[in-house]
JSON list of C-alpha atoms and ligand atoms in Angstrom, two decimals:
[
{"chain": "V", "resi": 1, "resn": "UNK", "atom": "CA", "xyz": [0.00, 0.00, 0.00]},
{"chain": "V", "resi": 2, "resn": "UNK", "atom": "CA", "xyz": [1.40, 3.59, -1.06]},
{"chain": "V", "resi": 3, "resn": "UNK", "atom": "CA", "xyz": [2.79, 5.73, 1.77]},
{"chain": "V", "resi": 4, "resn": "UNK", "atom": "CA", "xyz": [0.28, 8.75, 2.56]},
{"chain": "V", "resi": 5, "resn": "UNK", "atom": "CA", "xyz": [2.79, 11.83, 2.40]},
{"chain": "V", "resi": 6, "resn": "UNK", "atom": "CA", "xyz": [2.00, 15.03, 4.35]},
{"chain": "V", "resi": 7, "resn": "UNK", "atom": "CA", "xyz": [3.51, 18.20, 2.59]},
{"chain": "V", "resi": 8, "resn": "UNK", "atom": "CA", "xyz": [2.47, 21.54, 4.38]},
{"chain": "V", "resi": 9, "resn": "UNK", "atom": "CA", "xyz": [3.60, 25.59, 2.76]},
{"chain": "V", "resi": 10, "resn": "UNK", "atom": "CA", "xyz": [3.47, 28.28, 4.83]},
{"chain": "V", "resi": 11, "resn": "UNK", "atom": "CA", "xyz": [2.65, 32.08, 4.79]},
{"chain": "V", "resi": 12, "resn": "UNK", "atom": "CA", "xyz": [3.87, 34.03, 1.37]},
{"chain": "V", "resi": 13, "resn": "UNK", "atom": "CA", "xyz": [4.54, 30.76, -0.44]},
{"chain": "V", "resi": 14, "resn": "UNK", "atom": "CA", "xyz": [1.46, 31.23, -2.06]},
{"chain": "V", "resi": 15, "resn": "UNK", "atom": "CA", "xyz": [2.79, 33.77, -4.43]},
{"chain": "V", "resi": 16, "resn": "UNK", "atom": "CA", "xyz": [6.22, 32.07, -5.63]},
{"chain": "V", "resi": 17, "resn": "UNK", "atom": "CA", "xyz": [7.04, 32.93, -8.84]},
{"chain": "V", "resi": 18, "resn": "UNK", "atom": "CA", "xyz": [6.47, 36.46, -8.70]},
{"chain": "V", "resi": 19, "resn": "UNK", "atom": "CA", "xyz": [7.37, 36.54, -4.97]},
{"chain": "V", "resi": 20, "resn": "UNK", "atom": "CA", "xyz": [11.35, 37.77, -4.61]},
{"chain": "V", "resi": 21, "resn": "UNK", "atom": "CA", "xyz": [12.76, 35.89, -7.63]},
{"chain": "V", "resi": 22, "resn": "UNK", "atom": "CA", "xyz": [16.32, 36.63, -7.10]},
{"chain": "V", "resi": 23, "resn": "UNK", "atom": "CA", "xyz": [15.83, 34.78, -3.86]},
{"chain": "V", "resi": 24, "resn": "UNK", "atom": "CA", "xyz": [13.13, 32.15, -4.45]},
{"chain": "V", "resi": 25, "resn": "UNK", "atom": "CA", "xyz": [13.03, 31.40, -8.07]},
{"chain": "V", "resi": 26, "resn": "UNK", "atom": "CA", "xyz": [10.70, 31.72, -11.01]},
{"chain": "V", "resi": 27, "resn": "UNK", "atom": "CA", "xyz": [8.97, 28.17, -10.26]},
{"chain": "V", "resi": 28, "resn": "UNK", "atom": "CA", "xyz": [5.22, 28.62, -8.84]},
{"chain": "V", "resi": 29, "resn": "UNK", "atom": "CA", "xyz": [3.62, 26.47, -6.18]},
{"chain": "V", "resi": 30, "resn": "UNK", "atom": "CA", "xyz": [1.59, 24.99, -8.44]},
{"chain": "V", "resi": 31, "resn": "UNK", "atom": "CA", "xyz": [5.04, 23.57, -10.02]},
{"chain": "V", "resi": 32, "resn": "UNK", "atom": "CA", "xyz": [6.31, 22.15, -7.06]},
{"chain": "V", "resi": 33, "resn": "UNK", "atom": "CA", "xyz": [3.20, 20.23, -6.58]},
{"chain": "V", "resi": 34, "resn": "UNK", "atom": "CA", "xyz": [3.13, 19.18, -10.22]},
{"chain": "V", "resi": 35, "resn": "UNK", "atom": "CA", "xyz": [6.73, 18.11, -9.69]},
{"chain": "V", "resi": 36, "resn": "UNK", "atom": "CA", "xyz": [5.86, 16.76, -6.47]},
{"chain": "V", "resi": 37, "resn": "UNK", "atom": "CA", "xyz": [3.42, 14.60, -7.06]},
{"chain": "V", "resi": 38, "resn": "UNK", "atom": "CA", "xyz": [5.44, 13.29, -10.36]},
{"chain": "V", "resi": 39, "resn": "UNK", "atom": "CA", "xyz": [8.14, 11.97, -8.47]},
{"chain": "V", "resi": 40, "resn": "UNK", "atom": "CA", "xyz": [5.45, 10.86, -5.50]},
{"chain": "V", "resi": 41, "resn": "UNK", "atom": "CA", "xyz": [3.99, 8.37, -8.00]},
{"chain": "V", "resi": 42, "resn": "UNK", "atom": "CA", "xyz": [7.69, 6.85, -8.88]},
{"chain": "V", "resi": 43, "resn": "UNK", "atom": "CA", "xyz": [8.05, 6.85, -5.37]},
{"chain": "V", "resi": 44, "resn": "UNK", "atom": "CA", "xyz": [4.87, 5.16, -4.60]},
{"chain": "V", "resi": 45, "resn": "UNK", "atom": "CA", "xyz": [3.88, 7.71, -2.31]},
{"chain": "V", "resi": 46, "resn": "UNK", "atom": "CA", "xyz": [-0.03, 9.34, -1.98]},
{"chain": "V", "resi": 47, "resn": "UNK", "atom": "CA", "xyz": [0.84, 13.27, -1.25]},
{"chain": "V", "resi": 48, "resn": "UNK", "atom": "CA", "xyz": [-1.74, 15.76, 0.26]},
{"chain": "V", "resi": 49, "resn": "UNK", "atom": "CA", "xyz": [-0.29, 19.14, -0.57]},
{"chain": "V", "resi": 50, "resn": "UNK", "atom": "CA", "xyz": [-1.39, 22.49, 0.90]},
{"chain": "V", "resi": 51, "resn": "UNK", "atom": "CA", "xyz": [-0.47, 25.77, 1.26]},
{"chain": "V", "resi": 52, "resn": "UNK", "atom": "CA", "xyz": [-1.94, 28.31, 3.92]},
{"chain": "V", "resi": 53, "resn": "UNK", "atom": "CA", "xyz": [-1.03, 31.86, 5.47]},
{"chain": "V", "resi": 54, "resn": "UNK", "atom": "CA", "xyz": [-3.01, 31.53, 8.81]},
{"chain": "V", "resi": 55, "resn": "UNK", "atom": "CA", "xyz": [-0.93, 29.36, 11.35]},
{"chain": "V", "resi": 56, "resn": "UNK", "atom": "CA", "xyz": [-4.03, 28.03, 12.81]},
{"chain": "V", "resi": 57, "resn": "UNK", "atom": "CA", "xyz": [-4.97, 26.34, 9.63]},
{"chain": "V", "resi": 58, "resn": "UNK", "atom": "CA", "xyz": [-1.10, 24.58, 9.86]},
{"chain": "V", "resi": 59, "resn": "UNK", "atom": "CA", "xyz": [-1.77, 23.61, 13.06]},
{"chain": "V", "resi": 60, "resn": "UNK", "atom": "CA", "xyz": [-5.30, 22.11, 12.56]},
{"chain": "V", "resi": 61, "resn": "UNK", "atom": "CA", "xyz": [-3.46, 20.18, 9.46]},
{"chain": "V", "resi": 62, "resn": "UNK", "atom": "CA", "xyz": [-0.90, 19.17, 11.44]},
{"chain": "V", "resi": 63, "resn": "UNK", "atom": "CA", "xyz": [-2.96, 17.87, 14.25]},
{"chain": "V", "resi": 64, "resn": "UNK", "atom": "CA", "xyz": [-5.50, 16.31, 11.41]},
{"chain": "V", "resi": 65, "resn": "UNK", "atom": "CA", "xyz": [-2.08, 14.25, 10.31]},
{"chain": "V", "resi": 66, "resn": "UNK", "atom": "CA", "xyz": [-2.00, 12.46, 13.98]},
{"chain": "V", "resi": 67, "resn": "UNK", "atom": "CA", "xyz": [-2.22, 8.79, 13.32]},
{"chain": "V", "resi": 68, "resn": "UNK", "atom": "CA", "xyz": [-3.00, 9.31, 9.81]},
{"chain": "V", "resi": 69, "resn": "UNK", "atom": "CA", "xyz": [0.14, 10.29, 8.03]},
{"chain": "V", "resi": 70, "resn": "UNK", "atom": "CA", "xyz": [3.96, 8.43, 7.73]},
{"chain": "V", "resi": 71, "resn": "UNK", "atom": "CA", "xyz": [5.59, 12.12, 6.81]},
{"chain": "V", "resi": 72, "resn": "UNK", "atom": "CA", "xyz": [5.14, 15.35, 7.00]},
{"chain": "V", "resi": 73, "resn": "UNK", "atom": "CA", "xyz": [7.49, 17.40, 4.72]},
{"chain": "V", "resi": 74, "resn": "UNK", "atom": "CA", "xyz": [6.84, 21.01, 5.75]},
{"chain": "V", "resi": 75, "resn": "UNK", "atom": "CA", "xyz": [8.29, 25.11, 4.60]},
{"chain": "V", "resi": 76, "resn": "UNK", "atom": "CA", "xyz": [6.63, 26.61, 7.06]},
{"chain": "V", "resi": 77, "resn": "UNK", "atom": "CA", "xyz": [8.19, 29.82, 5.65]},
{"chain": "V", "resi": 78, "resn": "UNK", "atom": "CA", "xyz": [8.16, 32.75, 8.29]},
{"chain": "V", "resi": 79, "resn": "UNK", "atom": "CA", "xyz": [6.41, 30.15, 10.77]},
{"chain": "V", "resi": 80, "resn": "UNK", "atom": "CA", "xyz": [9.78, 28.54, 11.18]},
{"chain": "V", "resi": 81, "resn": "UNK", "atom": "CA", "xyz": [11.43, 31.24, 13.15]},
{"chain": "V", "resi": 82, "resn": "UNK", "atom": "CA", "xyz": [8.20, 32.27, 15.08]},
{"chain": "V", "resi": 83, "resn": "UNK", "atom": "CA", "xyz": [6.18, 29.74, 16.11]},
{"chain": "V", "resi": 84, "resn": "UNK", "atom": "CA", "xyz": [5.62, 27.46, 18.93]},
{"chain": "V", "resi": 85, "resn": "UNK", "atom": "CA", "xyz": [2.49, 26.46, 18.06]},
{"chain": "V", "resi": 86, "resn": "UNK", "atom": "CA", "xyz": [3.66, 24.48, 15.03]},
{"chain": "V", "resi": 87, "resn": "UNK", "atom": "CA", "xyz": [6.32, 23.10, 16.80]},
{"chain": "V", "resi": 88, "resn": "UNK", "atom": "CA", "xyz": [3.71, 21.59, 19.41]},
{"chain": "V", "resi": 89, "resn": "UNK", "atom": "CA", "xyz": [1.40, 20.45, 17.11]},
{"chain": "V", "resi": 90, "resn": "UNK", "atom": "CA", "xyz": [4.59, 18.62, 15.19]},
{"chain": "V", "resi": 91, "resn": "UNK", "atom": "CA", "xyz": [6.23, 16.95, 18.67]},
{"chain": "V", "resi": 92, "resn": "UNK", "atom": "CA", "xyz": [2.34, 15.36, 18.81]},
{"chain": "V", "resi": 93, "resn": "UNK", "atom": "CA", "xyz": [3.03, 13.42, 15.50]},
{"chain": "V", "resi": 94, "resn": "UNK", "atom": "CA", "xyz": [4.62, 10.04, 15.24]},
{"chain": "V", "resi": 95, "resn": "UNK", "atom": "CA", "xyz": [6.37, 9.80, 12.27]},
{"chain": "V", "resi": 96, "resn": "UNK", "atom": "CA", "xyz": [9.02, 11.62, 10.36]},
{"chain": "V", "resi": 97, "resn": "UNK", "atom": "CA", "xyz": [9.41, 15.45, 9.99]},
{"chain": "V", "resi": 98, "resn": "UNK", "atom": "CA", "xyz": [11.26, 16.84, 7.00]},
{"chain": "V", "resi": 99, "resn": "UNK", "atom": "CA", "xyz": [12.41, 20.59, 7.00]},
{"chain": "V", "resi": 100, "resn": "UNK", "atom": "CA", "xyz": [11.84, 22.30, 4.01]},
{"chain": "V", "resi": 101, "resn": "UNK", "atom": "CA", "xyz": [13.60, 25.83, 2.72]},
{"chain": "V", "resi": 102, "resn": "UNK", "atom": "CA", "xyz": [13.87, 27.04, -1.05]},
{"chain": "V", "resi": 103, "resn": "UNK", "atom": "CA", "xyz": [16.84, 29.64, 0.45]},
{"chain": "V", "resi": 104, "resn": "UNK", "atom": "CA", "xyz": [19.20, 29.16, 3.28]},
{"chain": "V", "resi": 105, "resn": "UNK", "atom": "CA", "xyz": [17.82, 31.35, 5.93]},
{"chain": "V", "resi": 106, "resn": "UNK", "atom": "CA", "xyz": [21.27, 30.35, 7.80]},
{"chain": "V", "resi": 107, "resn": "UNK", "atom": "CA", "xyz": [23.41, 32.11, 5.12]},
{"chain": "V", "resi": 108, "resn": "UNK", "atom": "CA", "xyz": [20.59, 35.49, 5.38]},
{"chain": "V", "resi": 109, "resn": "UNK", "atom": "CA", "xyz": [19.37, 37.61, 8.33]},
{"chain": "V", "resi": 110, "resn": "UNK", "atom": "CA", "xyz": [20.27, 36.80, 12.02]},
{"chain": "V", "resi": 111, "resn": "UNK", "atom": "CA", "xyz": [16.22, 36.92, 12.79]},
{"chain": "V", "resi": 112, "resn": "UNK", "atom": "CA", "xyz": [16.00, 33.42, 10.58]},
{"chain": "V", "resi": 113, "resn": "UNK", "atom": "CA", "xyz": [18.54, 31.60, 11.89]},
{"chain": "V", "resi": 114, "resn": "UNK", "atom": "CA", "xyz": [16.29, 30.20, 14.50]},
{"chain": "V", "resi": 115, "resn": "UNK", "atom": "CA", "xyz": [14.08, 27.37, 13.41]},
{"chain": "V", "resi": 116, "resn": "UNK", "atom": "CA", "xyz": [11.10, 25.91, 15.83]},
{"chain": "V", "resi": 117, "resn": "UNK", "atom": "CA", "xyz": [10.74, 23.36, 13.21]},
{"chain": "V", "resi": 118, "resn": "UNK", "atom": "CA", "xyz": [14.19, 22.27, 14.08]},
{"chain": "V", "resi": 119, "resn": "UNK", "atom": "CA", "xyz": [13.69, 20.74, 17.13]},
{"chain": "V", "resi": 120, "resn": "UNK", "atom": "CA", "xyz": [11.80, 18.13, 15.72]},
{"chain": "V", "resi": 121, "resn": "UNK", "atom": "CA", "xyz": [12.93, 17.92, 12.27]},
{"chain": "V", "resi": 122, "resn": "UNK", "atom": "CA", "xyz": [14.40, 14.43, 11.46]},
{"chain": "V", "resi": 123, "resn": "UNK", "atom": "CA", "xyz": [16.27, 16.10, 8.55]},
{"chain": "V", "resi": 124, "resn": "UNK", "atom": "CA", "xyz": [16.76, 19.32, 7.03]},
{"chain": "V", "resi": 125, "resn": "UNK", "atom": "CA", "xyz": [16.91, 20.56, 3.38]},
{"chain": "V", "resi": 126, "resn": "UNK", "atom": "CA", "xyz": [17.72, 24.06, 2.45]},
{"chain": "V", "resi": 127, "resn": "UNK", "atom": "CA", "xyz": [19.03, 26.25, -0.62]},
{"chain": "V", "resi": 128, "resn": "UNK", "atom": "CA", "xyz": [18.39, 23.70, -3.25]},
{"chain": "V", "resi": 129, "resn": "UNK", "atom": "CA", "xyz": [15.28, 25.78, -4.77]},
{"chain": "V", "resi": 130, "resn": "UNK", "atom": "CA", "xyz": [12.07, 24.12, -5.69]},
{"chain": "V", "resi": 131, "resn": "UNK", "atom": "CA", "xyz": [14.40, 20.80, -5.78]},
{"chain": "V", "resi": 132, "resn": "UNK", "atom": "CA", "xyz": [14.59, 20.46, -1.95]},
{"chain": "V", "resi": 133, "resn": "UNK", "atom": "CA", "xyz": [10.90, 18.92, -2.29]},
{"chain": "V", "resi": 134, "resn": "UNK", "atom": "CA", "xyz": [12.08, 16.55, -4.51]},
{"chain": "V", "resi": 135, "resn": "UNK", "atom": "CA", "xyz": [14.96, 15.75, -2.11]},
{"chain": "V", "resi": 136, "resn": "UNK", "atom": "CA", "xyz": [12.65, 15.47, 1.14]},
{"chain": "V", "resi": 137, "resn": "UNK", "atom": "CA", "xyz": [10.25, 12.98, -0.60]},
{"chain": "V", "resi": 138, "resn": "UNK", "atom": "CA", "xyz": [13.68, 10.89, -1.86]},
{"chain": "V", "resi": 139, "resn": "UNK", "atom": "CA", "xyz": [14.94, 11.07, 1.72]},
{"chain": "V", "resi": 140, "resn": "UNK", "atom": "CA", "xyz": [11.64, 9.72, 3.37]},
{"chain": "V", "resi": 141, "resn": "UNK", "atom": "CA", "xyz": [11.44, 7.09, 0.56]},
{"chain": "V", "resi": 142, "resn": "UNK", "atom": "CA", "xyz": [15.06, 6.03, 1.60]},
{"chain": "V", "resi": 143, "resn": "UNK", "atom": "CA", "xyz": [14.07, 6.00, 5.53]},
{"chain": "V", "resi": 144, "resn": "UNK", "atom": "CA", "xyz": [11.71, 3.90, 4.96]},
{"chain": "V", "resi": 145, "resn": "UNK", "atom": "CA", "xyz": [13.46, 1.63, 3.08]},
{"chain": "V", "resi": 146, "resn": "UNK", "atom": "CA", "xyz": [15.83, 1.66, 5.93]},
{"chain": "V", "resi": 147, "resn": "UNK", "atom": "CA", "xyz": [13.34, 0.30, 8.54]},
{"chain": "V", "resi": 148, "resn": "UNK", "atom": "CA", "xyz": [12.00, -2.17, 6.41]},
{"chain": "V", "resi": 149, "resn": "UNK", "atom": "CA", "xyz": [15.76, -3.70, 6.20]},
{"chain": "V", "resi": 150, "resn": "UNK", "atom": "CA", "xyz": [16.17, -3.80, 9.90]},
{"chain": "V", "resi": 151, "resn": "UNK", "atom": "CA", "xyz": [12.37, -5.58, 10.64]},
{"chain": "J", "resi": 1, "resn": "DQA", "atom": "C1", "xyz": [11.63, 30.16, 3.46]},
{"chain": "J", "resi": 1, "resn": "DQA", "atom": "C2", "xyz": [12.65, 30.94, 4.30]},
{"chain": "J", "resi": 1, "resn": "DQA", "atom": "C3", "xyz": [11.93, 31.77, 5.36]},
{"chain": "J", "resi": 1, "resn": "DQA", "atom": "O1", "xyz": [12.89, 32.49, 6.12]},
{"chain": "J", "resi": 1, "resn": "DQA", "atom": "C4", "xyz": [10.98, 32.75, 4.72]},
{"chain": "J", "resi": 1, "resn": "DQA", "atom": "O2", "xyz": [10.27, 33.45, 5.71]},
{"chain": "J", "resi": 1, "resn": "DQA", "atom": "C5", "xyz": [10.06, 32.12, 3.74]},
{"chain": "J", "resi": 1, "resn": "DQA", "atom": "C6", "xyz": [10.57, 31.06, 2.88]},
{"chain": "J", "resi": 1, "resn": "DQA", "atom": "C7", "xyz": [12.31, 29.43, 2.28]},
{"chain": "J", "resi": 1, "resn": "DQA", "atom": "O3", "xyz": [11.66, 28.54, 1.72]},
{"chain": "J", "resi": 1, "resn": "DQA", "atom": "O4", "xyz": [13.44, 29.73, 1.92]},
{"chain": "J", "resi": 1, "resn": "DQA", "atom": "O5", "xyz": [8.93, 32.53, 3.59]},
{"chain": "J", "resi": 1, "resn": "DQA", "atom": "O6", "xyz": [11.03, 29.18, 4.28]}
]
């Protein structure tokens, strides 16, 4: 049975594209879903992708996911250096977290340095562009692979 695959956008990420290109890229959302869910179905992964700019909504997704999801790849976008609230909502879920950036907020100002997501992120991807999503569903495929060698 195919893998049900959580991927969650945050605020702003709405508008990529158009959205500081120099920074983010030309590719839209709606690519990186298209490309998404193209190498989801190699993968044999089902993926639920969203995309909202109220952090309420992220955290009723998130808490939606308990029990019902085995990964959550999330961009939280400015949620990742602000909130708590997504952070609790993600410590409540059981399986794998992926971290998700298009840029390196490391390499850019101080105030996103600090991730919440972080804390509970199995893995990290950042600075690759629109192919970090690509990379996050290739690392949970290979995790899971992983566990099914050691049962
Ligand atoms: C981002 C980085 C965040 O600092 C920023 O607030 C975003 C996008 C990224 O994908 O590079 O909105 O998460």
């Amino acid at each position: 049975m195919n893998k049900n695959i959580l991927i969650l956008n945050g605020p702003n990420l709405n508008l990529l594209g158009t959205r500081e290109p120099d920074i983010y890229g030309s590719t839209t959302l709606e690519d990186i879903e298209n490309n998404c869910r193209q190498h989801a179905k190699k993968l044999e992964f089902d993926i639920d992708f969203r995309q909202s700019n109220h952090e309420g909504e992220l955290v009723t997704w998130i808490q939606q996911a308990i029990g019902k999801t085995d990964a959550v790849i999330i961009n939280a976008a400015a949620y990742t250096h602000t909130s708590v609230a997504i952070l609790d909502a993600l410590k409540m879920l059981e399986c794998p977290v992926i971290e998700v950036h298009l840029s390196d907020p490391k390499t850019r100002e101080e105030f996103r340095h600090h991730s919440y997501i972080e804390y509970v992120a199995k893995h990290c991807i950042s600075g690759q562009g629109a192919q970090g999503y690509i990379e996050a569903l290739t690392f949970v495929k290979n995790s899971f692979k992983q566990v099914s060698e050691i049962n």
